[in-house]
Structure formats: C-alpha cells, structure tokens
C-alpha cells in the first residue's frame, strides 16, 4: 500500500512498522480511535473550544476522561492547548494541522453514517 502509514519514513530514514507493538504510529492510532478520541477530534473540527465547552459538546464524557484524552492528543501533536493566566485558568483547545489532517476522514465517516441513518429521535438510540 504505497503512501500508507507503514510506508512513511521515520525521522532517521527507517520505515515505520505499524504491525510492530513498539511502533509510535500505533500509539497515535490508539489515541485517535479510543472511545473519546474520535469525539474530541470531531468536536474540534470547526472551532477551537474551551475545556468546559468541549465537555458539554461530548455528552457522557467525564472531566477525568476528557483531560486524559486531551493530554494524549496534545502529546501526539494532534491538538494544541492554550492556557490563559486567569483565575481560574481558561484553557482552550484546537486542532493542529496534523489533527485536521487525521480528523478529516473521521469527519467524513461520521457524516456518511449520519446521512444513512433512518430519520427518528436520536434520544432513543
């Protein structure tokens, strides 16, 4: 598969082996496809959000899980974090270029799924 993740060059000229358990790309995929990672990337697709806005946009996520998910996505370079030195601190999150690139197919997938679902009350599902 030309151009896929497993064919990308690692920083020193060796290729990533995504099927090896120590491959750093696997960690990024795990974070993106985690239960909450997908929803964070989709929520940030159109706008930057403060922590509480992000928490409100992703129903069912606890503050602890949101913080853990954001920490992993920031470390992976998918999400940026800006802290305003106020009391209490105002923390804003947004997608990096890498995050937008990775999130685009997730957004397409989400949009395709929601277009195909039968009309009805989403509260009952």
XYZ file of C-alpha atoms in Angstrom:
125
model
C 0.000 0.000 0.000
C 2.006 2.963 -1.257
C 1.831 6.106 0.824
C 0.237 4.404 3.828
C 1.385 4.834 7.400
C 3.534 1.714 7.280
C 5.452 3.132 4.291
C 6.162 6.541 5.820
C 9.703 7.363 6.677
C 10.630 7.606 10.327
C 12.847 10.546 11.241
C 16.153 8.729 10.695
C 15.378 7.037 7.411
C 13.926 3.754 8.660
C 10.317 2.960 7.870
C 7.584 2.675 10.463
C 6.444 -0.886 11.046
C 2.849 -0.330 12.154
C 2.391 -4.015 12.837
C 5.138 -3.988 15.485
C 3.916 -3.360 19.021
C 6.584 -0.700 19.646
C 5.689 1.424 16.614
C 4.892 5.021 17.685
C 2.222 5.259 14.976
C 0.235 2.564 16.806
C 0.011 4.761 19.891
C -1.348 7.655 17.831
C -3.919 5.375 16.158
C -4.917 4.019 19.576
C -5.437 7.561 20.915
C -7.365 8.728 17.836
C -9.639 5.686 17.780
C -10.144 5.480 21.534
C -13.672 5.759 22.865
C -13.323 9.527 23.334
C -10.517 10.482 20.935
C -12.785 10.348 17.892
C -15.337 12.621 19.560
C -12.721 15.163 20.628
C -11.375 15.413 17.068
C -14.884 15.701 15.603
C -15.894 18.321 18.190
C -12.860 20.457 17.362
C -13.250 20.128 13.582
C -14.843 23.560 13.046
C -13.799 25.637 16.016
C -11.489 25.922 18.994
C -13.200 25.180 22.301
C -12.521 25.794 25.948
C -12.389 22.746 28.214
C -15.922 23.185 29.569
C -17.333 23.760 26.068
C -15.670 20.582 24.875
C -17.017 18.675 27.867
C -20.541 19.960 27.137
C -20.284 19.066 23.446
C -19.340 15.432 24.171
C -22.176 14.056 26.229
C -21.287 11.240 28.586
C -17.586 12.046 28.995
C -16.264 12.696 32.490
C -13.842 15.524 33.216
C -11.189 12.937 34.053
C -11.573 11.080 30.746
C -11.655 14.315 28.763
C -8.464 15.501 30.464
C -6.726 12.162 29.803
C -7.856 12.084 26.177
C -6.788 15.670 25.568
C -3.405 15.047 27.216
C -2.740 12.104 24.884
C -3.873 14.006 21.772
C -1.736 17.027 22.723
C 1.306 14.771 23.255
C 0.666 13.177 19.840
C 0.638 16.622 18.204
C -2.983 16.380 17.065
C -4.379 19.017 19.425
C -2.878 22.261 20.723
C -3.554 23.674 24.187
C -3.521 27.335 25.221
C -3.756 28.396 28.877
C -4.830 31.944 29.741
C -3.334 33.029 33.084
C -6.640 33.952 34.702
C -8.318 32.754 37.866
C -9.481 30.111 37.231
C -7.271 29.418 34.204
C -9.055 29.429 30.855
C -7.825 26.540 28.726
C -8.622 26.428 25.011
C -8.038 23.509 22.651
C -7.891 23.292 18.877
C -6.665 21.026 16.120
C -3.156 21.283 14.773
C -2.568 20.845 11.047
C -1.798 17.180 11.778
C -5.025 16.908 13.806
C -7.085 18.414 10.972
C -5.452 16.022 8.522
C -6.162 12.986 10.722
C -9.628 14.209 11.692
C -10.834 14.807 8.134
C -11.529 11.131 7.325
C -13.193 10.728 10.743
C -15.465 13.658 9.956
C -16.251 12.159 6.544
C -17.038 8.810 8.188
C -19.250 10.485 10.803
C -21.091 12.472 8.106
C -21.624 9.367 5.950
C -23.010 7.407 8.892
C -25.388 10.149 9.999
C -26.660 10.663 6.429
C -27.508 6.938 6.158
C -29.276 6.537 9.484
C -33.062 6.490 9.259
C -34.778 9.658 10.486
C -36.023 9.489 14.015
C -35.482 10.510 17.587
C -31.766 10.264 18.331
C -32.527 10.375 22.059
C -33.876 6.790 21.901
C -30.709 5.259 20.467
